[in-house]
XYZ file of N, CA and C in Angstrom:
555
model
N -36.451 -97.571 58.341
C -36.426 -97.379 56.914
C -37.584 -98.175 56.333
N -38.398 -97.521 55.560
C -39.450 -98.227 54.856
C -39.378 -97.836 53.389
N -39.894 -98.692 52.543
C -39.766 -98.430 51.115
C -41.016 -98.798 50.364
N -41.067 -98.321 49.141
C -42.183 -98.624 48.257
C -41.641 -98.866 46.862
N -42.160 -99.880 46.215
C -41.823 -100.156 44.821
C -42.791 -99.360 43.968
N -42.285 -98.618 43.010
C -43.147 -97.749 42.218
C -43.364 -98.279 40.808
N -43.049 -99.523 40.570
C -43.195 -100.081 39.236
C -41.850 -100.192 38.561
N -41.156 -99.098 38.434
C -39.837 -99.103 37.797
C -38.803 -98.400 38.662
N -39.069 -98.282 39.952
C -38.129 -97.618 40.833
C -38.454 -97.894 42.276
N -37.653 -97.333 43.142
C -37.864 -97.496 44.572
C -37.834 -96.145 45.248
N -38.693 -95.998 46.235
C -38.707 -94.798 47.070
C -38.676 -95.279 48.505
N -37.956 -94.589 49.351
C -37.864 -95.004 50.730
C -37.922 -93.825 51.670
N -38.366 -94.097 52.893
C -38.402 -93.056 53.911
C -37.580 -93.506 55.108
N -36.845 -92.570 55.667
C -36.033 -92.825 56.852
C -36.665 -92.073 58.010
N -37.215 -92.823 58.936
C -37.839 -92.202 60.081
C -36.901 -92.237 61.273
N -36.097 -93.223 61.337
C -35.187 -93.345 62.464
C -33.765 -93.093 62.000
N -32.844 -93.676 62.696
C -31.437 -93.443 62.399
C -30.904 -94.515 61.473
N -29.703 -94.300 61.011
C -29.078 -95.225 60.084
C -27.870 -95.885 60.708
N -28.072 -97.038 61.366
C -26.912 -97.779 61.846
C -26.144 -98.361 60.662
N -24.995 -98.960 60.899
C -24.173 -99.458 59.781
C -24.985 -100.285 58.795
N -24.769 -100.018 57.535
C -25.434 -100.765 56.478
C -26.696 -100.114 55.967
N -27.441 -99.435 56.829
C -28.693 -98.847 56.360
C -28.453 -97.613 55.499
N -27.356 -96.896 55.720
C -27.069 -95.776 54.831
C -26.833 -96.278 53.421
N -26.108 -97.386 53.294
C -25.873 -97.949 51.965
C -27.182 -98.389 51.326
N -28.062 -98.959 52.123
C -29.378 -99.342 51.606
C -30.131 -98.108 51.127
N -30.110 -97.047 51.914
C -30.792 -95.818 51.515
C -30.208 -95.267 50.221
N -28.876 -95.284 50.098
C -28.235 -94.756 48.891
C -28.584 -95.570 47.647
N -28.952 -96.829 47.827
C -29.317 -97.672 46.688
C -30.739 -97.395 46.200
N -31.529 -96.688 46.997
C -32.886 -96.356 46.582
C -32.864 -95.240 45.541
N -33.876 -95.207 44.705
C -33.974 -94.164 43.698
C -34.340 -92.815 44.312
N -35.250 -92.816 45.231
C -35.713 -91.600 45.903
C -35.644 -91.841 47.406
N -35.097 -90.862 48.133
C -34.909 -91.015 49.580
C -35.545 -89.823 50.301
N -36.441 -90.112 51.214
C -37.121 -89.074 51.990
C -36.847 -89.334 53.464
N -36.628 -88.261 54.223
C -36.199 -88.418 55.614
C -37.042 -87.583 56.564
N -37.224 -88.117 57.757
C -37.872 -87.384 58.839
C -36.926 -86.299 59.335
N -37.375 -85.072 59.251
C -36.562 -83.937 59.680
C -36.195 -84.053 61.166
N -37.083 -84.581 61.973
C -36.846 -84.633 63.415
C -36.058 -85.859 63.868
N -36.103 -86.950 63.115
C -35.575 -88.214 63.647
C -34.442 -88.850 62.864
N -34.340 -88.623 61.581
C -33.369 -89.364 60.764
C -31.953 -88.826 60.955
N -31.017 -89.741 61.039
C -29.597 -89.431 61.127
C -28.876 -90.306 60.116
N -27.956 -89.696 59.367
C -27.209 -90.415 58.347
C -25.734 -90.380 58.682
N -25.016 -91.395 58.242
C -23.578 -91.404 58.450
C -22.930 -92.630 57.854
N -21.633 -92.559 57.763
C -20.789 -93.664 57.308
C -19.765 -93.905 58.407
N -20.083 -94.728 59.405
C -19.230 -94.855 60.594
C -18.038 -95.790 60.455
N -17.862 -96.405 59.311
C -16.880 -97.488 59.207
C -15.449 -97.051 59.506
N -14.964 -95.972 58.893
C -13.561 -95.585 59.048
C -13.231 -95.313 60.514
N -14.129 -94.678 61.227
C -13.914 -94.434 62.650
C -13.819 -95.707 63.464
N -14.327 -96.796 62.909
C -14.270 -98.104 63.571
C -13.100 -98.944 63.081
N -12.295 -98.375 62.193
C -11.176 -99.127 61.631
C -11.556 -99.990 60.447
N -12.725 -99.721 59.858
C -13.226 -100.487 58.714
C -13.259 -99.622 57.467
N -13.573 -100.250 56.352
C -13.836 -99.541 55.108
C -15.312 -99.729 54.748
N -15.952 -98.714 54.163
C -17.329 -98.914 53.704
C -17.356 -100.046 52.679
N -18.418 -100.839 52.698
C -18.458 -101.968 51.792
C -19.791 -102.242 51.151
N -20.795 -101.457 51.449
C -22.110 -101.703 50.879
C -22.485 -100.724 49.797
N -21.515 -100.001 49.276
C -21.791 -99.036 48.222
C -21.657 -97.588 48.669
N -21.409 -97.357 49.945
C -21.312 -95.982 50.447
C -20.206 -95.179 49.788
N -19.039 -95.779 49.617
C -17.928 -95.032 49.029
C -18.064 -94.892 47.511
N -18.964 -95.626 46.907
C -19.215 -95.505 45.469
C -20.413 -94.603 45.186
N -21.466 -94.726 45.968
C -22.681 -93.953 45.695
C -22.679 -92.577 46.351
N -22.137 -92.477 47.564
C -22.200 -91.206 48.287
C -21.500 -90.063 47.543
N -20.283 -90.240 46.999
C -19.659 -89.130 46.262
C -20.488 -88.686 45.055
N -21.182 -89.605 44.430
C -22.014 -89.244 43.284
C -23.228 -88.430 43.729
N -23.662 -88.652 44.970
C -24.836 -87.948 45.489
C -24.471 -86.579 46.070
N -23.375 -86.505 46.817
C -23.087 -85.269 47.550
C -21.779 -84.592 47.144
N -21.052 -85.192 46.229
C -19.770 -84.629 45.808
C -18.612 -85.246 46.580
N -17.434 -85.168 45.978
C -16.247 -85.799 46.549
C -15.864 -85.220 47.902
N -15.826 -83.892 48.027
C -15.354 -83.300 49.275
C -16.279 -83.609 50.441
N -17.579 -83.538 50.228
C -18.507 -83.854 51.321
C -18.496 -85.342 51.635
N -18.353 -86.170 50.611
C -18.253 -87.618 50.856
C -16.994 -87.924 51.667
N -15.899 -87.269 51.343
C -14.679 -87.455 52.130
C -14.914 -87.051 53.584
N -15.577 -85.917 53.789
C -15.870 -85.504 55.165
C -16.712 -86.557 55.883
N -17.795 -86.984 55.242
C -18.709 -87.942 55.891
C -18.013 -89.271 56.170
N -17.267 -89.772 55.200
C -16.644 -91.088 55.354
C -15.433 -91.024 56.278
N -14.581 -90.019 56.118
C -13.361 -89.958 56.920
C -13.619 -89.548 58.370
N -14.611 -88.676 58.610
C -14.888 -88.272 59.997
C -15.808 -89.246 60.718
N -16.532 -90.070 59.974
C -17.496 -91.016 60.555
C -18.523 -90.317 61.437
N -18.834 -89.079 61.128
C -19.748 -88.298 61.953
C -21.204 -88.559 61.562
N -22.119 -88.057 62.390
C -23.553 -88.153 62.145
C -24.031 -86.868 61.471
N -25.027 -87.006 60.584
C -25.588 -85.865 59.874
C -27.106 -85.915 59.963
N -27.711 -84.783 60.336
C -29.165 -84.735 60.448
C -29.806 -84.647 59.061
N -31.113 -84.789 59.040
C -31.843 -84.835 57.765
C -31.765 -83.517 57.002
N -31.740 -82.389 57.703
C -31.646 -81.109 56.999
C -30.312 -80.978 56.268
N -29.226 -81.387 56.924
C -27.921 -81.368 56.265
C -27.919 -82.346 55.096
N -28.467 -83.538 55.319
C -28.522 -84.544 54.250
C -29.297 -84.009 53.046
N -30.355 -83.273 53.280
C -31.124 -82.693 52.172
C -30.314 -81.612 51.449
N -29.694 -80.712 52.203
C -28.898 -79.646 51.572
C -27.770 -80.219 50.725
N -27.175 -81.297 51.192
C -26.034 -81.896 50.499
C -26.451 -82.796 49.339
N -27.717 -83.212 49.281
C -28.162 -84.123 48.229
C -28.104 -85.579 48.635
N -27.891 -85.847 49.909
C -27.829 -87.216 50.439
C -29.219 -87.843 50.396
N -30.238 -87.023 50.650
C -31.630 -87.468 50.530
C -32.347 -86.551 49.547
N -33.394 -87.053 48.971
C -34.183 -86.288 48.012
C -34.859 -85.110 48.694
N -35.406 -85.381 49.878
C -36.133 -84.336 50.600
C -36.247 -84.721 52.072
N -36.154 -83.726 52.958
C -36.425 -83.903 54.385
C -37.769 -83.247 54.677
N -38.597 -83.954 55.405
C -39.949 -83.468 55.698
C -40.238 -83.595 57.185
N -41.204 -82.826 57.687
C -41.634 -83.048 59.064
C -42.099 -84.503 59.227
N -41.784 -85.089 60.343
C -42.114 -86.492 60.571
C -43.607 -86.774 60.365
N -44.437 -85.840 60.775
C -45.889 -86.039 60.667
C -46.371 -86.071 59.211
N -45.569 -85.579 58.275
C -45.952 -85.533 56.861
C -45.263 -86.598 56.010
N -44.297 -87.304 56.583
C -43.436 -88.189 55.810
C -44.196 -89.302 55.092
N -44.980 -90.066 55.820
C -45.667 -91.212 55.214
C -46.622 -90.790 54.102
N -47.390 -89.745 54.341
C -48.346 -89.300 53.328
C -47.617 -88.810 52.077
N -46.532 -88.088 52.266
C -45.790 -87.577 51.112
C -45.211 -88.720 50.282
N -44.550 -89.669 50.942
C -43.952 -90.798 50.216
C -45.037 -91.625 49.536
N -46.151 -91.815 50.206
C -47.267 -92.546 49.598
C -47.798 -91.853 48.358
N -47.887 -90.537 48.403
C -48.355 -89.765 47.250
C -47.378 -89.869 46.085
N -46.074 -89.757 46.368
C -45.066 -89.886 45.313
C -45.139 -91.282 44.691
N -45.204 -92.314 45.545
C -45.249 -93.686 45.035
C -46.496 -93.912 44.182
N -47.649 -93.411 44.634
C -48.886 -93.577 43.866
C -48.803 -92.837 42.527
N -48.224 -91.652 42.535
C -48.084 -90.890 41.291
C -47.208 -91.640 40.294
N -46.053 -92.110 40.761
C -45.156 -92.834 39.869
C -45.776 -94.139 39.381
N -46.504 -94.816 40.261
C -47.149 -96.076 39.876
C -48.215 -95.861 38.806
N -48.734 -94.644 38.695
C -49.760 -94.369 37.683
C -49.164 -94.067 36.308
N -47.852 -93.871 36.234
C -47.193 -93.541 34.964
C -46.892 -94.806 34.174
N -46.611 -94.635 32.894
C -46.234 -95.737 32.024
C -44.909 -96.338 32.500
N -44.896 -97.640 32.753
C -43.700 -98.305 33.284
C -42.518 -98.261 32.321
N -42.794 -98.381 31.043
C -41.707 -98.344 30.058
C -41.037 -96.975 30.054
N -41.816 -95.928 30.101
C -41.251 -94.580 30.135
C -40.454 -94.360 31.420
N -41.002 -94.801 32.543
C -40.275 -94.674 33.815
C -38.956 -95.432 33.769
N -39.012 -96.683 33.316
C -37.808 -97.519 33.283
C -36.766 -96.943 32.331
N -37.210 -96.433 31.206
C -36.269 -95.870 30.227
C -35.623 -94.595 30.750
N -36.403 -93.729 31.355
C -35.857 -92.490 31.918
C -34.881 -92.810 33.045
N -35.236 -93.791 33.875
C -34.349 -94.194 34.961
C -33.048 -94.780 34.404
N -33.131 -95.576 33.352
C -31.932 -96.165 32.745
C -31.006 -95.082 32.204
N -31.572 -94.035 31.613
C -30.750 -92.930 31.116
C -30.000 -92.251 32.258
N -30.701 -91.991 33.335
C -30.083 -91.340 34.502
C -29.065 -92.268 35.151
N -29.392 -93.555 35.236
C -28.464 -94.517 35.839
C -27.136 -94.581 35.097
N -27.187 -94.532 33.780
C -25.937 -94.573 32.992
C -25.002 -93.439 33.369
N -25.572 -92.309 33.694
C -24.762 -91.133 34.008
C -24.376 -91.031 35.479
N -25.024 -91.813 36.349
C -24.845 -91.516 37.770
C -24.518 -92.685 38.683
N -24.670 -93.914 38.248
C -24.427 -95.045 39.147
C -23.036 -95.637 38.953
N -22.462 -96.181 40.033
C -21.143 -96.817 39.901
C -21.256 -98.138 39.154
N -20.201 -98.539 38.467
C -20.205 -99.859 37.835
C -20.304 -100.962 38.887
N -20.960 -102.047 38.540
C -21.106 -103.166 39.475
C -19.754 -103.661 39.973
N -18.741 -103.665 39.111
C -17.411 -104.139 39.509
C -16.848 -103.305 40.657
N -17.138 -102.018 40.683
C -16.665 -101.169 41.781
C -17.343 -101.553 43.098
N -18.622 -101.872 43.039
C -19.341 -102.287 44.251
C -18.792 -103.612 44.779
N -18.512 -104.532 43.885
C -17.952 -105.831 44.274
C -16.569 -105.646 44.899
N -15.742 -104.805 44.286
C -14.396 -104.557 44.818
C -14.464 -103.932 46.209
N -15.345 -102.964 46.394
C -15.475 -102.311 47.699
C -15.941 -103.289 48.765
N -16.841 -104.196 48.408
C -17.292 -105.185 49.385
C -16.131 -106.095 49.797
N -15.305 -106.478 48.840
C -14.128 -107.279 49.171
C -13.181 -106.532 50.098
N -12.985 -105.239 49.846
C -12.133 -104.420 50.711
C -12.726 -104.303 52.109
N -14.064 -104.175 52.202
C -14.724 -104.129 53.503
C -14.504 -105.430 54.267
N -14.741 -106.566 53.626
C -14.595 -107.841 54.348
C -13.156 -108.041 54.805
N -12.196 -107.610 53.995
C -10.797 -107.692 54.421
C -10.542 -106.794 55.631
N -11.163 -105.607 55.658
C -10.928 -104.681 56.772
C -11.444 -105.227 58.099
N -12.338 -106.202 58.052
C -12.817 -106.838 59.288
C -11.715 -107.609 60.009
N -10.642 -107.920 59.308
C -9.540 -108.683 59.902
C -8.353 -107.807 60.301
N -8.416 -106.525 60.029
C -7.284 -105.640 60.289
C -7.171 -105.280 61.771
N -5.942 -105.096 62.256
C -5.727 -104.771 63.668
C -6.456 -103.499 64.108
N -6.532 -102.483 63.241
C -7.215 -101.240 63.608
C -8.663 -101.469 63.986
N -9.354 -102.317 63.256
C -10.747 -102.626 63.580
C -10.829 -103.472 64.840
N -10.034 -104.509 64.922
C -10.109 -105.419 66.064
C -9.826 -104.693 67.375
N -8.853 -103.794 67.379
C -8.532 -103.023 68.575
C -9.679 -102.088 68.939
N -10.223 -101.392 67.945
C -11.309 -100.449 68.214
C -12.583 -101.169 68.649
N -12.867 -102.294 68.050
C -14.067 -103.049 68.433
C -13.985 -103.455 69.894
N -12.832 -103.926 70.324
C -12.664 -104.334 71.725
C -12.764 -103.128 72.659
N -12.207 -101.994 72.263
C -12.188 -100.818 73.117
C -13.486 -100.039 73.159
N -14.402 -100.332 72.280
C -15.659 -99.593 72.204
C -16.684 -100.100 73.222
N -16.490 -101.275 73.752
C -17.474 -101.892 74.640
C -17.846 -101.000 75.822
N -16.871 -100.330 76.440
C -17.169 -99.476 77.591
C -18.078 -98.315 77.196
N -17.849 -97.736 76.008
C -18.689 -96.632 75.542
C -20.094 -97.136 75.245
N -20.193 -98.329 74.673
C -21.506 -98.927 74.387
C -22.284 -99.125 75.690
N -21.625 -99.647 76.698
C -22.293 -99.894 77.975
C -22.758 -98.591 78.623
N -21.962 -97.549 78.501
C -22.317 -96.266 79.086
C -23.449 -95.590 78.309
N -23.412 -95.648 76.995
C -24.397 -94.947 76.167
C -25.712 -95.705 76.039
N -25.683 -97.014 76.159
C -26.893 -97.807 75.966
C -27.375 -97.737 74.528
N -28.691 -97.712 74.355
C -29.281 -97.727 73.016
C -28.931 -96.461 72.224
N -28.617 -95.380 72.928
C -28.243 -94.145 72.243
C -26.991 -94.341 71.389
N -26.159 -95.338 71.733
C -24.965 -95.621 70.928
C -25.358 -95.915 69.488
N -26.381 -96.705 69.304
C -26.812 -97.036 67.942
C -27.452 -95.833 67.257
N -28.172 -95.023 68.013
C -28.831 -93.854 67.433
C -27.844 -92.787 66.996
N -26.720 -92.666 67.696
C -25.734 -91.627 67.393
C -24.350 -92.264 67.244
N -24.286 -93.264 66.404
C -23.096 -94.087 66.245
C -21.846 -93.280 65.917
N -21.943 -92.394 64.954
C -20.785 -91.595 64.576
C -20.249 -90.781 65.744
N -21.142 -90.184 66.509
C -20.761 -89.395 67.683
C -19.977 -90.246 68.677
N -20.504 -91.415 68.990
C -19.870 -92.264 70.001
C -18.590 -92.928 69.505
N -18.505 -93.176 68.204
C -17.243 -93.712 67.668
C -16.131 -92.686 67.879
N -16.462 -91.419 67.662
C -15.481 -90.360 67.911
C -15.038 -90.325 69.355
N -15.984 -90.452 70.281
C -15.649 -90.469 71.708
C -14.773 -91.658 72.043
N -15.141 -92.828 71.553
C -14.362 -94.042 71.842
C -12.935 -93.907 71.336
N -12.758 -93.349 70.133
C -11.408 -93.193 69.587
C -10.597 -92.166 70.367
N -11.235 -91.114 70.852
C -10.520 -90.086 71.609
C -10.136 -90.576 72.996
N -10.827 -91.593 73.514
C -10.503 -92.151 74.832
C -9.387 -93.191 74.754
N -8.995 -93.559 73.572
C -7.955 -94.586 73.402
C -6.625 -94.071 73.831
């Protein structure tokens, strides 16, 4: 994940996969661009016996709708960049070879605009689309509590064999392997 500050906003590109926490970081960006060939998105927490806590359960439904957010969060599955684009999870999916140049062009264009106008337009959109800060704080508290629950502790211990078998691919396809680990229980 790489990002650019545009003066009054943030734009980011996802070239690789999104292990836990990075999806929430991506959702916090104003503009999200993804490598069509390499980026994978997901919310793996529930499959691990946890609750999302970095804003995923607050921001994702606003981006992709309630039903798709329920699917993504409850199934803990992986989603490719094309699906993420169709659903509104990312602003745009591009060929990997074009990603950096495109994001750089967008950032340069926005940086050339009047900062007050950008900030004001963003504030108008934020009022209509972002979760209240109190909701983000509450969700983080629920996430930290879920770290102590038996469902998480049991799954964390039982996942080790799948991690050893999958190697680094476990992190690249986390949602997929969480499903396998739970089905082997």
